[in-house]
Coordinates of C-alpha atoms and ligand atoms in Angstrom, one line a residue:
M1 CA 0.1 -0.6 0.2
Q2 CA 1.4 3.6 -0.4
E3 CA 2.3 6.0 2.0
P4 CA -1.0 7.6 3.0
F5 CA 0.7 10.6 3.7
R6 CA 2.6 12.9 2.1
I7 CA 6.6 14.1 3.4
K8 CA 6.7 17.9 4.0
V9 CA 10.2 18.0 6.1
V10 CA 13.0 15.9 5.1
E11 CA 16.4 15.2 7.3
P12 CA 18.9 14.3 5.3
L13 CA 21.5 11.5 4.8
R14 CA 24.9 11.2 4.5
R15 CA 27.3 8.7 3.1
V16 CA 29.4 7.5 5.5
T17 CA 32.1 5.3 3.9
R18 CA 32.9 1.0 5.0
E19 CA 36.0 2.4 6.4
E20 CA 34.2 5.3 8.6
R21 CA 31.9 2.4 9.6
E22 CA 35.9 0.2 10.5
R23 CA 37.6 2.2 13.0
L24 CA 33.9 3.2 14.5
L25 CA 32.6 -0.1 15.1
A26 CA 36.2 -0.7 16.0
E27 CA 35.9 2.5 19.0
A28 CA 32.5 1.8 19.9
G29 CA 34.0 -1.6 21.3
L30 CA 30.9 -3.4 18.5
N31 CA 28.4 -1.8 20.2
L32 CA 25.9 -1.0 17.8
F33 CA 24.4 1.5 21.0
A34 CA 28.0 3.5 21.0
V35 CA 28.0 4.5 16.7
P36 CA 27.3 8.3 16.1
A37 CA 23.8 7.9 14.9
E38 CA 24.9 10.6 12.1
S39 CA 27.0 8.0 10.6
V40 CA 24.0 5.7 10.0
S41 CA 21.9 5.4 6.1
V42 CA 19.6 3.2 7.3
D43 CA 18.6 3.5 10.9
L44 CA 16.3 -0.3 12.5
L45 CA 17.8 0.4 15.6
T46 CA 13.7 0.8 17.6
D47 CA 10.5 1.8 16.3
S48 CA 11.1 3.8 19.7
G49 CA 10.8 7.1 20.2
T50 CA 11.5 7.9 16.6
S51 CA 8.1 8.2 14.5
A52 CA 8.3 11.3 12.7
M53 CA 5.4 13.8 13.8
S54 CA 2.3 15.3 12.0
D55 CA 2.2 18.3 11.1
R56 CA -1.2 17.7 13.8
Q57 CA 1.0 17.0 16.7
W58 CA 3.3 20.4 15.6
A59 CA 0.2 22.5 15.6
G60 CA -0.1 20.4 19.3
L61 CA 4.2 21.2 20.5
M62 CA 2.9 24.5 19.5
M63 CA -0.3 24.8 21.9
G64 CA 1.6 23.1 24.8
D65 CA -0.1 25.0 28.3
E66 CA 3.7 25.1 30.1
S67 CA 1.2 25.6 34.0
Y68 CA 2.7 23.1 36.6
A69 CA -0.2 22.1 37.0
C70 CA -3.1 21.2 35.5
S71 CA -2.4 22.0 32.6
R72 CA -4.9 22.0 29.8
N73 CA -2.6 19.5 27.7
F74 CA -2.8 17.2 30.9
Y75 CA -6.9 16.3 30.6
H76 CA -6.5 16.0 26.4
F77 CA -4.3 13.9 27.0
R78 CA -6.6 12.1 30.1
D79 CA -9.4 12.2 28.7
T80 CA -8.0 10.7 25.2
I81 CA -6.5 7.5 27.2
R82 CA -9.6 7.3 29.6
D83 CA -11.2 7.3 25.4
I84 CA -8.9 4.9 24.1
F85 CA -8.6 2.1 26.7
G86 CA -10.9 3.2 29.0
Y87 CA -9.1 3.3 32.8
P88 CA -9.9 6.2 34.3
I89 CA -7.0 6.7 36.1
V90 CA -4.2 8.4 34.1
I91 CA -0.5 8.7 35.3
P92 CA 2.3 10.8 32.7
T93 CA 5.9 9.4 33.0
H94 CA 8.9 10.4 30.6
Q95 CA 9.0 6.9 29.3
G96 CA 7.5 3.9 29.7
R97 CA 10.5 2.2 32.1
A98 CA 9.5 5.2 34.4
A99 CA 5.5 3.3 34.1
E100 CA 7.1 0.5 35.2
H101 CA 9.1 1.9 37.5
L102 CA 7.0 3.5 39.7
L103 CA 3.8 0.5 38.9
F104 CA 6.8 -2.2 39.9
S105 CA 8.3 -0.5 43.5
S106 CA 4.4 -0.3 44.9
V107 CA 3.2 -3.5 44.8
L108 CA 6.6 -6.4 44.3
K109 CA 8.1 -6.7 47.1
S110 CA 11.4 -9.8 46.4
G111 CA 10.1 -13.2 45.8
D112 CA 7.4 -12.2 43.7
V113 CA 6.7 -13.0 40.7
V114 CA 5.7 -11.9 37.8
P115 CA 4.3 -13.9 34.5
G116 CA 3.9 -12.1 31.2
N117 CA 3.6 -13.9 27.8
T118 CA 7.4 -12.0 27.2
H119 CA 9.1 -9.1 29.2
F120 CA 10.9 -6.0 27.2
D121 CA 14.4 -6.3 28.7
T122 CA 13.4 -3.1 31.2
T123 CA 10.5 -4.5 32.0
R124 CA 12.0 -8.2 33.6
A125 CA 15.0 -5.8 34.9
N126 CA 13.3 -2.9 37.1
I127 CA 11.0 -6.2 38.1
E128 CA 14.4 -8.0 39.4
H129 CA 15.7 -4.6 40.1
Q130 CA 12.6 -5.1 43.8
G131 CA 13.6 -8.7 44.0
A132 CA 11.8 -10.6 42.1
E133 CA 11.3 -12.8 39.1
A134 CA 10.0 -12.4 36.0
R135 CA 8.6 -15.3 34.8
D136 CA 8.2 -15.6 30.7
L137 CA 4.7 -18.2 29.4
V138 CA 4.5 -17.7 26.0
I139 CA 2.7 -20.2 24.1
D140 CA 4.4 -22.8 22.6
E141 CA 5.0 -22.3 19.1
G142 CA 5.8 -18.0 20.3
L143 CA 9.4 -20.3 21.2
D144 CA 9.2 -21.1 17.4
P145 CA 10.1 -18.7 14.5
S146 CA 9.2 -20.8 11.9
C147 CA 5.5 -21.3 13.4
L148 CA 3.0 -20.4 11.8
H149 CA 0.2 -19.4 14.3
P150 CA -1.4 -15.8 14.0
F151 CA -1.1 -14.4 17.6
K152 CA 2.4 -16.1 18.9
G153 CA 2.6 -13.1 20.7
N154 CA -0.2 -15.6 23.5
L155 CA 0.4 -16.6 26.3
D156 CA -0.4 -19.4 28.1
P157 CA -3.4 -19.8 30.6
L158 CA -2.1 -23.6 31.4
K159 CA 1.5 -22.0 31.7
L160 CA -0.4 -19.7 33.8
D161 CA -2.8 -21.0 36.5
R162 CA 0.4 -23.7 37.4
T163 CA 2.8 -20.7 37.5
I164 CA 0.2 -19.3 40.2
R165 CA -1.3 -22.6 41.8
E166 CA 2.9 -23.4 42.1
V167 CA 4.2 -20.7 43.7
G168 CA 0.9 -18.8 45.3
R169 CA -1.1 -16.6 44.5
E170 CA 0.3 -13.9 47.7
R171 CA 3.5 -14.8 45.9
V172 CA 2.1 -13.3 42.8
P173 CA 1.1 -9.7 42.8
L174 CA 0.4 -9.1 39.1
V175 CA 0.1 -10.6 35.9
M176 CA 2.2 -8.9 32.8
L177 CA 0.4 -8.8 29.4
T178 CA 2.5 -6.5 27.0
V179 CA 1.0 -6.2 23.8
T180 CA 2.8 -7.0 20.8
N181 CA 5.0 -9.0 22.2
N182 CA 8.2 -7.5 21.8
S183 CA 11.2 -9.5 23.0
G184 CA 9.2 -12.4 21.2
G185 CA 9.3 -10.9 17.7
G186 CA 6.8 -8.2 17.9
Q187 CA 3.9 -11.0 18.0
P188 CA 0.1 -10.2 18.3
V189 CA -2.2 -11.2 21.4
S190 CA -5.7 -12.4 20.4
L191 CA -8.6 -11.0 21.8
A192 CA -9.8 -14.3 22.4
N193 CA -6.3 -16.0 24.6
V194 CA -6.8 -11.7 26.6
R195 CA -10.1 -13.9 27.7
A196 CA -8.1 -16.6 28.5
V197 CA -5.7 -14.9 30.6
R198 CA -8.9 -12.9 32.3
E199 CA -10.4 -16.3 34.0
V200 CA -7.6 -18.0 34.7
C201 CA -6.4 -13.8 36.7
D202 CA -10.0 -13.8 37.7
R203 CA -10.1 -17.4 39.5
H204 CA -7.1 -16.4 41.9
G205 CA -7.6 -12.5 42.2
V206 CA -4.5 -11.5 40.6
P207 CA -4.7 -8.2 38.5
L208 CA -4.3 -8.2 34.7
I209 CA -2.0 -4.7 33.5
F210 CA -0.9 -5.0 29.6
D211 CA 1.9 -3.4 28.6
A212 CA 0.7 -1.8 25.7
C213 CA 3.9 0.2 23.6
R214 CA 1.9 -0.7 20.7
F215 CA -1.4 -0.8 21.0
A216 CA -2.8 -0.6 17.8
E217 CA -1.2 -2.1 15.5
N218 CA -1.8 -5.7 18.5
C219 CA -5.5 -4.7 17.7
W220 CA -4.5 -4.5 13.8
F221 CA -3.0 -8.1 13.6
I222 CA -6.7 -9.1 16.1
R223 CA -8.8 -7.1 13.3
E224 CA -7.4 -8.4 10.1
R225 CA -6.9 -11.7 11.6
E226 CA -8.9 -13.3 14.5
P227 CA -13.0 -14.5 13.2
G228 CA -15.0 -11.6 14.2
C229 CA -13.3 -8.6 14.5
A230 CA -13.2 -8.0 10.7
Q231 CA -15.6 -5.9 10.3
R232 CA -15.3 -4.1 14.1
S233 CA -13.1 -0.9 14.3
V234 CA -9.5 -1.4 15.3
K235 CA -10.6 1.1 18.0
V236 CA -13.8 -0.8 19.3
I237 CA -11.3 -3.7 19.9
A238 CA -9.0 -1.6 21.2
R239 CA -12.0 -0.8 24.2
E240 CA -13.0 -4.7 24.5
L241 CA -8.8 -5.6 25.0
F242 CA -8.6 -3.0 27.7
S243 CA -11.6 -3.6 29.2
H244 CA -10.6 -7.0 30.5
G245 CA -7.2 -5.6 32.6
D246 CA -6.5 -4.1 35.4
G247 CA -4.6 -1.9 33.6
C248 CA -1.6 -1.0 31.5
T249 CA 1.9 0.8 31.2
M250 CA 2.6 2.0 28.5
S251 CA 5.9 3.4 26.2
A252 CA 4.1 6.6 24.3
K253 CA 7.4 6.3 22.4
K254 CA 6.0 3.3 20.4
D255 CA 2.3 3.9 19.2
A256 CA 1.7 7.0 20.7
L257 CA 3.7 8.4 17.5
V258 CA 6.3 10.5 19.6
N259 CA 9.2 11.2 19.7
I260 CA 9.3 10.6 23.9
G261 CA 6.6 10.3 26.5
G262 CA 5.0 7.3 28.4
F263 CA 1.8 6.8 30.6
L264 CA 0.4 4.6 33.6
A265 CA -2.8 4.6 33.7
L266 CA -6.0 2.3 36.3
K267 CA -8.5 0.6 36.3
N268 CA -9.0 1.9 39.8
E269 CA -7.6 3.9 43.0
G270 CA -6.2 0.8 44.6
W271 CA -2.4 0.8 44.3
A272 CA -2.9 4.7 42.7
E273 CA -2.1 7.3 45.3
K274 CA 1.6 5.3 46.2
I275 CA 2.1 5.7 42.4
R276 CA 1.3 8.7 42.7
N277 CA 3.3 9.6 45.7
L278 CA 6.8 8.2 44.1
L279 CA 5.8 9.7 40.2
I280 CA 5.8 13.5 42.6
L281 CA 8.8 12.8 44.1
V282 CA 11.1 11.1 41.1
E283 CA 8.9 12.8 37.5
G284 CA 7.6 15.4 38.4
F285 CA 3.6 16.8 39.6
A286 CA 0.7 14.3 38.6
T287 CA 0.0 16.1 35.9
Y288 CA 3.0 16.2 34.3
G289 CA 5.2 13.5 35.6
G290 CA 8.5 14.4 34.1
L291 CA 6.8 15.8 30.1
A292 CA 6.1 19.0 29.3
G293 CA 2.6 20.2 28.1
R294 CA 3.8 20.2 24.6
D295 CA 5.3 16.9 24.9
L296 CA 0.8 15.6 26.6
E297 CA -0.6 17.3 23.9
A298 CA 1.5 16.3 20.7
I299 CA 0.7 12.1 22.8
A300 CA -2.9 12.9 22.8
I301 CA -2.8 14.0 18.8
G302 CA -0.4 10.8 18.3
L303 CA -3.0 8.5 20.0
T304 CA -5.8 9.7 17.9
E305 CA -3.5 9.5 15.1
V306 CA -2.7 6.3 15.0
L307 CA -5.9 4.6 15.8
D308 CA -6.4 5.5 11.4
E309 CA -7.1 2.5 10.3
D310 CA -5.2 3.5 5.9
Y311 CA -1.4 4.3 8.2
L312 CA -2.1 0.9 10.4
A313 CA -2.9 -1.0 7.1
Y314 CA 0.0 1.1 5.4
R315 CA 2.6 0.9 9.2
V316 CA 2.1 -3.1 8.9
G317 CA 1.7 -3.7 5.9
Q318 CA 5.6 -2.4 5.0
V319 CA 7.4 -4.2 8.2
A320 CA 5.2 -7.4 5.6
Y321 CA 7.0 -5.6 2.9
L322 CA 10.5 -6.1 3.5
G323 CA 9.6 -10.0 5.4
G324 CA 8.8 -10.8 2.3
L325 CA 11.4 -9.3 1.0
L326 CA 13.9 -11.4 2.6
D327 CA 11.8 -14.4 3.5
E328 CA 11.4 -15.1 -0.5
A329 CA 15.2 -14.9 -0.7
G330 CA 14.7 -17.7 2.4
V331 CA 16.9 -15.4 5.3
P332 CA 15.3 -17.1 7.6
I333 CA 13.3 -14.5 9.5
V334 CA 10.0 -15.0 12.3
K335 CA 6.8 -15.7 10.9
P336 CA 4.8 -14.1 10.4
V337 CA 5.8 -11.0 10.4
G338 CA 5.4 -8.5 13.2
G339 CA 4.5 -5.7 14.0
H340 CA 6.8 -3.1 14.1
A341 CA 10.2 -5.1 12.7
V342 CA 11.1 -7.7 11.7
Y343 CA 13.3 -9.8 13.2
L344 CA 16.3 -12.4 11.3
D345 CA 16.9 -15.5 13.1
A346 CA 19.6 -15.1 13.9
R347 CA 21.0 -19.2 15.5
A348 CA 19.4 -20.6 11.9
F349 CA 21.5 -16.7 9.6
L350 CA 24.8 -18.2 11.5
P351 CA 24.4 -21.7 12.9
D352 CA 27.8 -22.3 12.8
V353 CA 28.1 -19.6 15.0
P354 CA 27.4 -20.6 19.2
Q355 CA 25.0 -19.0 21.3
S356 CA 28.0 -18.2 23.2
Q357 CA 29.4 -16.6 21.2
F358 CA 26.6 -14.0 20.0
P359 CA 25.4 -14.5 16.8
G360 CA 22.8 -12.3 16.6
Q361 CA 25.2 -9.7 17.4
A362 CA 27.9 -10.8 14.9
L363 CA 24.7 -10.1 12.1
V364 CA 24.8 -6.6 13.3
V365 CA 28.1 -5.7 13.4
A366 CA 29.2 -7.2 10.1
L367 CA 25.3 -5.3 8.3
Y368 CA 26.8 -1.9 9.8
R369 CA 30.9 -2.7 8.5
E370 CA 28.9 -3.7 4.8
F371 CA 26.1 -1.7 4.3
G372 CA 25.3 1.1 7.0
I373 CA 22.6 -0.3 7.9
R374 CA 21.1 -0.3 12.1
A375 CA 20.0 -3.6 13.8
V376 CA 19.5 -4.2 17.3
E377 CA 20.6 -7.9 18.5
I378 CA 17.4 -9.5 20.9
G379 CA 19.6 -12.4 22.1
S380 CA 22.6 -14.1 23.9
L381 CA 23.8 -10.6 24.2
M382 CA 20.6 -8.8 25.8
F383 CA 19.8 -12.3 27.4
G384 CA 22.3 -14.0 28.3
H385 CA 23.3 -15.2 32.2
R386 CA 24.7 -16.8 35.1
D387 CA 22.9 -19.3 36.3
P388 CA 23.2 -17.7 39.8
K389 CA 23.1 -21.5 41.2
T390 CA 25.3 -23.0 38.5
G391 CA 27.2 -20.4 37.6
E392 CA 26.6 -21.8 33.8
W393 CA 25.4 -19.6 31.2
V394 CA 21.7 -19.6 30.4
F395 CA 21.0 -18.0 26.7
P396 CA 18.0 -17.9 25.3
K397 CA 15.3 -19.7 23.0
L398 CA 15.8 -17.7 19.9
D399 CA 19.1 -15.4 18.8
L400 CA 17.4 -12.8 17.2
V401 CA 18.1 -9.7 15.6
R402 CA 15.6 -7.0 15.3
L403 CA 15.0 -4.9 12.2
A404 CA 12.1 -2.5 14.0
I405 CA 11.0 -0.1 11.5
P406 CA 10.4 3.4 13.0
R407 CA 7.4 5.0 11.7
R408 CA 6.4 7.4 9.4
V409 CA 10.8 7.3 8.3
Y410 CA 11.7 5.5 5.8
T411 CA 9.7 5.3 2.1
N412 CA 9.9 1.6 1.3
E413 CA 12.9 2.3 -1.3
H414 CA 14.6 2.0 2.4
M415 CA 12.7 -1.3 2.6
R416 CA 14.6 -2.8 -0.7
Y417 CA 18.2 -1.5 0.2
V418 CA 17.7 -3.3 3.6
A419 CA 16.9 -6.3 2.3
E420 CA 19.4 -6.4 -0.7
S421 CA 22.2 -6.0 1.7
V422 CA 20.5 -9.0 4.4
I423 CA 20.4 -10.8 1.0
A424 CA 23.5 -10.7 0.2
L425 CA 25.3 -11.2 3.6
H426 CA 22.9 -14.1 4.1
R427 CA 24.5 -15.6 0.5
E428 CA 28.7 -14.3 2.3
R429 CA 27.5 -15.4 5.5
G430 CA 29.9 -18.6 5.8
R431 CA 32.4 -15.4 6.2
L432 CA 31.3 -13.9 10.2
R433 CA 33.2 -14.6 13.1
G434 CA 31.3 -15.7 16.3
L435 CA 32.1 -12.7 18.9
R436 CA 32.7 -12.0 22.5
I437 CA 32.5 -10.0 25.4
I438 CA 36.0 -8.4 26.7
W439 CA 33.3 -5.7 29.2
E440 CA 30.3 -5.8 30.6
A441 CA 28.2 -3.7 32.7
P442 CA 25.6 -6.1 35.7
A443 CA 22.7 -5.2 34.3
L444 CA 20.7 -4.7 30.7
R445 CA 24.9 -5.4 29.5
H446 CA 23.8 -4.8 25.5
F447 CA 23.7 -1.0 26.0
T448 CA 26.7 -0.3 27.4
A449 CA 28.9 -4.0 26.4
R450 CA 32.8 -3.9 24.3
L451 CA 33.0 -6.6 22.6
E452 CA 35.5 -8.6 19.2
E453 CA 36.0 -10.6 16.7
L454 CA 37.6 -14.3 17.3
V455 CA 40.2 -15.8 15.3
R456 CA 38.4 -18.1 12.8
P457 CA 40.5 -21.3 13.6
Ligands
LIG501 O1 11.9 2.8 26.2 P1 10.5 3.1 27.1 O2 11.2 3.3 28.4 O3 10.1 4.0 26.9 O4 10.2 1.5 27.0 C1 10.2 0.0 27.9 C2 9.6 0.0 26.9 C3 8.6 -1.2 27.1 N1 8.1 -2.2 27.2 C4 7.5 -2.8 25.1 C5 7.6 -3.4 25.7 C6 9.0 -2.1 24.6 O5 9.1 -2.5 23.6 C7 10.0 -1.1 25.7 C8 10.9 -0.2 24.6 N2 11.4 -1.2 23.5 C9 12.0 -0.1 23.4 C10 13.1 0.9 23.2 C11 13.0 -0.8 21.7 O6 13.8 -0.6 21.2 O7 11.8 -1.9 21.6

């Protein structure tokens, strides 16, 4: 589908030579988070905070009311969220992880367990920061990169029930459902699954909280794939989805089409007072939460725009276009293609590089060195850790490379360049080497780790 917008402002891309990229990679310790963005040709590191805002959103910035308390924009923000999500309590935060931090510091205690489909890295880290355990219970199909299940983000209700029984209700303060399931390949969760998860939660009296980062893309998939949903609007589907939950966290940097912002929304007051008190301590007053009034306005407008079905058809279509080109050429990708990104299956791409040598990161390094494309590893570097009891390395089941597509930023010609580059790399895959870590931080190591290439035996 053609882009349902025309381009009013452009940002030039600099040409970067292979020699320059080689030097920058060496300086960055083979970590793409340390490479200057200006030296990247197509930046697919993340779809987070990288959207192009619309003319209406830019106009909204000019309508910012920067009063300290109860600014006009807060009411627009709050009412838009109430309208879409149906949760009356709306707490702005400066981004998604701040909402997670506020929620988890207010409701978790050491030894708790938080079941979810697949926790995103900041979610997991914030849960672990409280001494609790983040437990991933995605359906088995979600762990098989080639399985064509339409809702591979679903949380397995049986595993959930078993987990709550095993650990005891008192150690499970909430269940977290991430839509779409980012760490599991950007795969959607079905309405039927949400209802089933809700049933299990009700049986045990456990609240259900959504991580709503990519809710519109998730609801688009529901409309496209779930029986009985084709005639319903994405907004109506979203209302039903969230009606089964007790609240949500959201990074507005995804499906609110803005460059910064987030929120926490709740159905009832239970946890809200404690959260608001903490908000005032660490983020800001309850009506701005670390954001400017103009940011709240841009989010309110973005949340409405993201539900436009022409936009969603184009958005999900562009990601599918890239995935289709790669799949046709035999490049191993996670299928079906997710909502915001195409995920390369690094273990299948580089079968000779063991997980202990970070096949995903090896691919990420080669994509930048050869083609100036920046992607992100979601695999052994991000999630690998030593078992606290045995000291053995534990690696995730999937080693993925995510090509995340910023919203409304790149054209399909950019997508074709990316596809041709990945296909060329796939042909040359025998030349790629594994990596080893030479420095790492104790948590979220993928952001700052330094690595080097292993010498071929
Ligand atoms: O980057 P934040 O703090 O606004 O949001 C954190 C966050 C929470 N949940 C999920 C599912 C995310 O995807 C997420 C952030 N994602 C990033 C940065 C990404 O690159 O996917």
